[in-house]
Amino acid sequence: MLSKIPNNLKNDTDIVDFSEALNNKNSISDIKKSLKDLNQNLKKRFINKEPIDILVHLHSIAIDQVIICLWRKHKLDDFKEITLIAVGGYGRQELLPQSDIDIMILLGDKIQKEANEHISNFLTNLWDIGFDLGHSVRTLKECKMESKKDVITITTLMESRKLIGDNFLYDSMKDSIATDKMWPSEKYFKEKKIEQEKRHLRSDNTAYKLEPNIKISPGGLRDIQLIGWIAKRHFSV
């Protein structure tokens, strides 16, 4: 697990320089160059043994800024009842250099016809930058329905983080998936245990392979994250 992140990281020199570059020039080619420069700087800091939790968080902050910049560029903050949310590892701000960037566009109701093209262009720009993007577009009702029937979806949304948009809409989504509404602690634990057993079988149920998968093999990163998910669900945090 990452240690507690200092609140002053947005004042980090590399992040400040990146923000200024983003504000001055936000074409796709400029963004790609600024990201490349930032990643090279973070790599140098890693080689110089700076704490990895700090660097991972700085990377997440930079990606936040790019995504919010493009969201505004495509005027998506002009529409009502629409919220952009980071989910999964990106939601936790544990964003390693080659990690997927998972986002969800949350709508109060069906997508507004005028917003459809703006959303499409926004997502296309994220692909153009080179992000390994995972995305979904769901209404509040769809989030509730999918979360109720799928333990993976509820886990993803438990660790979501609002990037920009309607605060009330985001809070409503979080409230709709609360422990007293669905997946009580005991049921959640049992389902995640079954999921873990199936995952371990894909690794022949052993951690002692010549080349173990450090993410999904027994004792790997996913098992460590599982402890956190179960605790979060049990204590409703």
Tab-separated table of C-alpha atoms in Angstrom:
chain	number	residue	atom	x	y	z
A	1	MET	CA	0.000	0.000	0.000
A	2	LEU	CA	1.151	3.539	-0.664
A	3	SER	CA	2.031	5.707	2.292
A	4	LYS	CA	0.118	8.893	3.040
A	5	ILE	CA	0.787	11.416	0.282
A	6	PRO	CA	1.847	14.962	1.257
A	7	ASN	CA	-0.680	17.660	0.320
A	8	ASN	CA	1.935	19.919	-1.257
A	9	LEU	CA	2.820	17.708	-4.241
A	10	LYS	CA	1.037	20.016	-6.660
A	11	ASN	CA	3.819	22.499	-5.855
A	12	ASP	CA	6.446	19.995	-6.974
A	13	THR	CA	8.791	21.686	-9.484
A	14	ASP	CA	8.205	19.108	-12.233
A	15	ILE	CA	4.411	19.375	-11.814
A	16	VAL	CA	4.491	23.187	-11.819
A	17	ASP	CA	6.591	23.183	-15.016
A	18	PHE	CA	4.251	20.625	-16.580
A	19	SER	CA	1.184	22.690	-15.649
A	20	GLU	CA	2.664	25.830	-17.173
A	21	ALA	CA	3.500	23.987	-20.401
A	22	LEU	CA	-0.037	22.599	-20.520
A	23	ASN	CA	-1.589	26.035	-20.012
A	24	ASN	CA	0.554	27.678	-22.663
A	25	LYS	CA	0.256	24.985	-25.351
A	26	ASN	CA	-2.371	22.259	-25.296
A	27	SER	CA	-2.281	20.785	-28.796
A	28	ILE	CA	-2.012	16.995	-28.862
A	29	SER	CA	1.613	17.083	-30.026
A	30	ASP	CA	2.516	19.601	-27.294
A	31	ILE	CA	0.825	17.503	-24.616
A	32	LYS	CA	2.654	14.373	-25.785
A	33	LYS	CA	5.998	16.199	-25.630
A	34	SER	CA	5.273	17.621	-22.169
A	35	LEU	CA	4.301	14.167	-20.885
A	36	LYS	CA	7.451	12.643	-22.361
A	37	ASP	CA	9.601	15.286	-20.652
A	38	LEU	CA	7.825	14.770	-17.334
A	39	ASN	CA	8.164	10.977	-17.471
A	40	GLN	CA	11.878	11.300	-18.202
A	41	ASN	CA	12.267	13.565	-15.172
A	42	LEU	CA	10.317	11.163	-12.943
A	43	LYS	CA	12.465	8.283	-14.205
A	44	LYS	CA	15.629	10.168	-13.242
A	45	ARG	CA	14.173	10.775	-9.780
A	46	PHE	CA	13.367	7.059	-9.475
A	47	ILE	CA	16.949	6.143	-10.412
A	48	ASN	CA	18.104	8.607	-7.751
A	49	LYS	CA	16.060	6.580	-5.224
A	50	GLU	CA	13.275	9.057	-4.570
A	51	PRO	CA	10.305	7.284	-2.872
A	52	ILE	CA	8.189	5.500	-5.468
A	53	ASP	CA	4.908	6.438	-3.755
A	54	ILE	CA	5.667	10.114	-4.352
A	55	LEU	CA	6.556	9.542	-8.024
A	56	VAL	CA	3.477	7.416	-8.694
A	57	HIS	CA	1.282	10.114	-7.196
A	58	LEU	CA	2.993	12.862	-9.223
A	59	HIS	CA	2.336	10.858	-12.388
A	60	SER	CA	-1.334	10.641	-11.444
A	61	ILE	CA	-1.530	14.400	-10.831
A	62	ALA	CA	-0.063	15.064	-14.283
A	63	ILE	CA	-2.556	12.740	-15.999
A	64	ASP	CA	-5.388	14.435	-14.063
A	65	GLN	CA	-4.292	17.766	-15.483
A	66	VAL	CA	-4.157	16.478	-19.072
A	67	ILE	CA	-7.582	14.855	-18.883
A	68	ILE	CA	-9.230	17.874	-17.233
A	69	CYS	CA	-7.569	20.190	-19.767
A	70	LEU	CA	-9.040	18.209	-22.679
A	71	TRP	CA	-12.419	17.909	-20.949
A	72	ARG	CA	-12.583	21.709	-20.794
A	73	LYS	CA	-11.167	22.084	-24.287
A	74	HIS	CA	-14.124	20.073	-25.600
A	75	LYS	CA	-16.497	22.199	-23.467
A	76	LEU	CA	-17.891	19.219	-21.596
A	77	ASP	CA	-18.088	21.248	-18.390
A	78	ASP	CA	-20.781	23.336	-20.130
A	79	PHE	CA	-23.244	20.439	-19.902
A	80	LYS	CA	-25.371	19.695	-16.844
A	81	GLU	CA	-25.516	16.374	-15.000
A	82	ILE	CA	-22.242	14.999	-16.309
A	83	THR	CA	-19.214	14.023	-14.235
A	84	LEU	CA	-15.795	12.642	-15.122
A	85	ILE	CA	-14.528	10.009	-12.692
A	86	ALA	CA	-11.208	8.178	-12.288
A	87	VAL	CA	-11.660	4.508	-11.363
A	88	GLY	CA	-9.505	1.497	-10.519
A	89	GLY	CA	-5.814	2.067	-9.862
A	90	TYR	CA	-6.088	5.517	-11.392
A	91	GLY	CA	-8.893	6.253	-8.934
A	92	ARG	CA	-6.530	5.285	-6.096
A	93	GLN	CA	-3.843	7.527	-7.645
A	94	GLU	CA	-1.549	4.513	-7.965
A	95	LEU	CA	-0.639	5.195	-11.578
A	96	LEU	CA	2.562	3.523	-12.728
A	97	PRO	CA	4.134	4.627	-16.059
A	98	GLN	CA	2.566	1.825	-18.150
A	99	SER	CA	-0.709	1.515	-16.229
A	100	ASP	CA	-4.123	1.603	-17.878
A	101	ILE	CA	-5.944	4.887	-17.390
A	102	ASP	CA	-9.503	3.984	-16.441
A	103	ILE	CA	-12.214	6.629	-16.468
A	104	MET	CA	-15.994	6.700	-16.325
A	105	ILE	CA	-18.283	9.416	-17.636
A	106	LEU	CA	-21.276	9.518	-15.314
A	107	LEU	CA	-24.581	10.933	-16.533
A	108	GLY	CA	-27.697	11.837	-14.619
A	109	ASP	CA	-29.863	10.477	-17.409
A	110	LYS	CA	-29.438	9.481	-21.049
A	111	ILE	CA	-26.617	11.226	-22.867
A	112	GLN	CA	-27.571	14.617	-24.260
A	113	LYS	CA	-27.523	14.548	-28.042
A	114	GLU	CA	-25.383	17.694	-28.194
A	115	ALA	CA	-22.860	16.208	-25.756
A	116	ASN	CA	-22.359	13.002	-27.726
A	117	GLU	CA	-19.964	14.462	-30.289
A	118	HIS	CA	-18.032	16.349	-27.591
A	119	ILE	CA	-17.533	13.124	-25.610
A	120	SER	CA	-16.456	11.241	-28.727
A	121	ASN	CA	-13.869	13.891	-29.623
A	122	PHE	CA	-12.622	14.021	-26.028
A	123	LEU	CA	-12.034	10.260	-25.929
A	124	THR	CA	-10.408	10.302	-29.362
A	125	ASN	CA	-7.912	12.910	-28.146
A	126	LEU	CA	-6.985	10.718	-25.173
A	127	TRP	CA	-6.247	7.845	-27.565
A	128	ASP	CA	-4.286	10.222	-29.821
A	129	ILE	CA	-2.037	11.163	-26.903
A	130	GLY	CA	-1.218	7.480	-26.523
A	131	PHE	CA	-3.079	6.677	-23.314
A	132	ASP	CA	-3.914	3.007	-22.744
A	133	LEU	CA	-7.475	4.034	-22.018
A	134	GLY	CA	-10.289	2.090	-20.440
A	135	HIS	CA	-13.551	4.010	-20.436
A	136	SER	CA	-17.267	3.652	-19.871
A	137	VAL	CA	-20.235	5.992	-20.156
A	138	ARG	CA	-23.033	5.196	-17.695
A	139	THR	CA	-26.076	6.815	-16.187
A	140	LEU	CA	-26.598	6.868	-12.442
A	141	LYS	CA	-29.219	4.131	-12.824
A	142	GLU	CA	-26.892	1.954	-14.916
A	143	CYS	CA	-24.108	2.298	-12.310
A	144	LYS	CA	-26.439	1.057	-9.609
A	145	MET	CA	-27.696	-1.872	-11.712
A	146	GLU	CA	-24.206	-2.985	-12.826
A	147	SER	CA	-22.743	-2.641	-9.331
A	148	LYS	CA	-25.518	-4.725	-7.789
A	149	LYS	CA	-24.890	-7.698	-10.084
A	150	ASP	CA	-21.098	-7.544	-10.532
A	151	VAL	CA	-18.502	-7.586	-7.744
A	152	ILE	CA	-15.783	-6.264	-10.072
A	153	THR	CA	-17.869	-3.186	-10.931
A	154	ILE	CA	-18.667	-2.431	-7.297
A	155	THR	CA	-14.967	-2.759	-6.413
A	156	THR	CA	-13.966	-0.392	-9.201
A	157	LEU	CA	-16.495	2.229	-8.137
A	158	MET	CA	-15.605	1.924	-4.451
A	159	GLU	CA	-12.232	3.459	-5.312
A	160	SER	CA	-13.501	6.069	-7.717
A	161	ARG	CA	-12.390	9.690	-7.589
A	162	LYS	CA	-14.138	12.682	-9.143
A	163	LEU	CA	-11.966	14.628	-11.583
A	164	ILE	CA	-14.394	17.302	-12.758
A	165	GLY	CA	-18.136	17.783	-13.038
A	166	ASP	CA	-21.330	17.629	-11.018
A	167	ASN	CA	-20.593	17.055	-7.295
A	168	PHE	CA	-24.166	16.045	-6.466
A	169	LEU	CA	-24.189	13.452	-9.247
A	170	TYR	CA	-20.955	11.881	-8.001
A	171	ASP	CA	-22.133	11.868	-4.378
A	172	SER	CA	-25.407	10.256	-5.476
A	173	MET	CA	-23.509	7.484	-7.227
A	174	LYS	CA	-21.362	6.808	-4.149
A	175	ASP	CA	-24.441	6.765	-1.950
A	176	SER	CA	-26.249	4.328	-4.265
A	177	ILE	CA	-23.473	1.705	-3.911
A	178	ALA	CA	-23.030	2.037	-0.144
A	179	THR	CA	-22.792	-1.095	2.002
A	180	ASP	CA	-26.308	-0.666	3.385
A	181	LYS	CA	-27.695	-0.580	-0.183
A	182	MET	CA	-25.850	-3.541	-1.735
A	183	TRP	CA	-22.987	-6.006	-1.209
A	184	PRO	CA	-22.930	-6.161	2.612
A	185	SER	CA	-19.550	-7.043	4.066
A	186	GLU	CA	-20.073	-10.807	4.437
A	187	LYS	CA	-21.474	-11.274	0.920
A	188	TYR	CA	-18.709	-9.111	-0.567
A	189	PHE	CA	-16.015	-11.101	1.279
A	190	LYS	CA	-17.352	-14.450	0.041
A	191	GLU	CA	-17.533	-13.280	-3.586
A	192	LYS	CA	-14.041	-11.774	-3.552
A	193	LYS	CA	-12.690	-15.006	-2.023
A	194	ILE	CA	-14.179	-16.989	-4.929
A	195	GLU	CA	-12.691	-14.470	-7.371
A	196	GLN	CA	-9.280	-14.867	-5.705
A	197	GLU	CA	-9.416	-18.676	-5.908
A	198	LYS	CA	-10.208	-18.543	-9.627
A	199	ARG	CA	-7.370	-16.086	-10.194
A	200	HIS	CA	-4.901	-18.314	-8.336
A	201	LEU	CA	-5.899	-21.295	-10.467
A	202	ARG	CA	-4.817	-19.370	-13.568
A	203	SER	CA	-1.335	-19.313	-12.004
A	204	ASP	CA	-1.491	-23.049	-11.170
A	205	ASN	CA	-2.121	-22.011	-7.559
A	206	THR	CA	1.562	-21.436	-6.855
A	207	ALA	CA	3.777	-18.413	-6.298
A	208	TYR	CA	6.933	-20.411	-7.090
A	209	LYS	CA	6.985	-20.242	-10.871
A	210	LEU	CA	10.088	-19.454	-12.872
A	211	GLU	CA	8.420	-16.230	-13.989
A	212	PRO	CA	5.543	-15.487	-11.570
A	213	ASN	CA	3.033	-12.806	-12.460
A	214	ILE	CA	3.672	-10.259	-9.699
A	215	LYS	CA	0.176	-8.868	-10.111
A	216	ILE	CA	-2.136	-11.902	-10.149
A	217	SER	CA	-0.055	-14.836	-8.828
A	218	PRO	CA	-0.674	-15.993	-5.227
A	219	GLY	CA	0.849	-13.449	-2.872
A	220	GLY	CA	1.024	-10.831	-5.626
A	221	LEU	CA	-0.179	-7.244	-5.787
A	222	ARG	CA	-3.821	-8.197	-6.368
A	223	ASP	CA	-3.868	-10.187	-3.108
A	224	ILE	CA	-2.530	-7.191	-1.212
A	225	GLN	CA	-5.181	-4.960	-2.794
A	226	LEU	CA	-7.834	-7.545	-1.882
A	227	ILE	CA	-7.138	-7.002	1.815
A	228	GLY	CA	-7.748	-3.275	1.349
A	229	TRP	CA	-10.968	-3.780	-0.625
A	230	ILE	CA	-12.442	-6.128	1.970
A	231	ALA	CA	-11.521	-3.732	4.801
A	232	LYS	CA	-13.012	-0.772	2.939
A	233	ARG	CA	-16.261	-2.619	2.346
A	234	HIS	CA	-16.465	-3.857	5.930
A	235	PHE	CA	-15.849	-0.435	7.475
A	236	SER	CA	-17.825	1.474	4.787
A	237	VAL	CA	-14.936	3.787	3.891
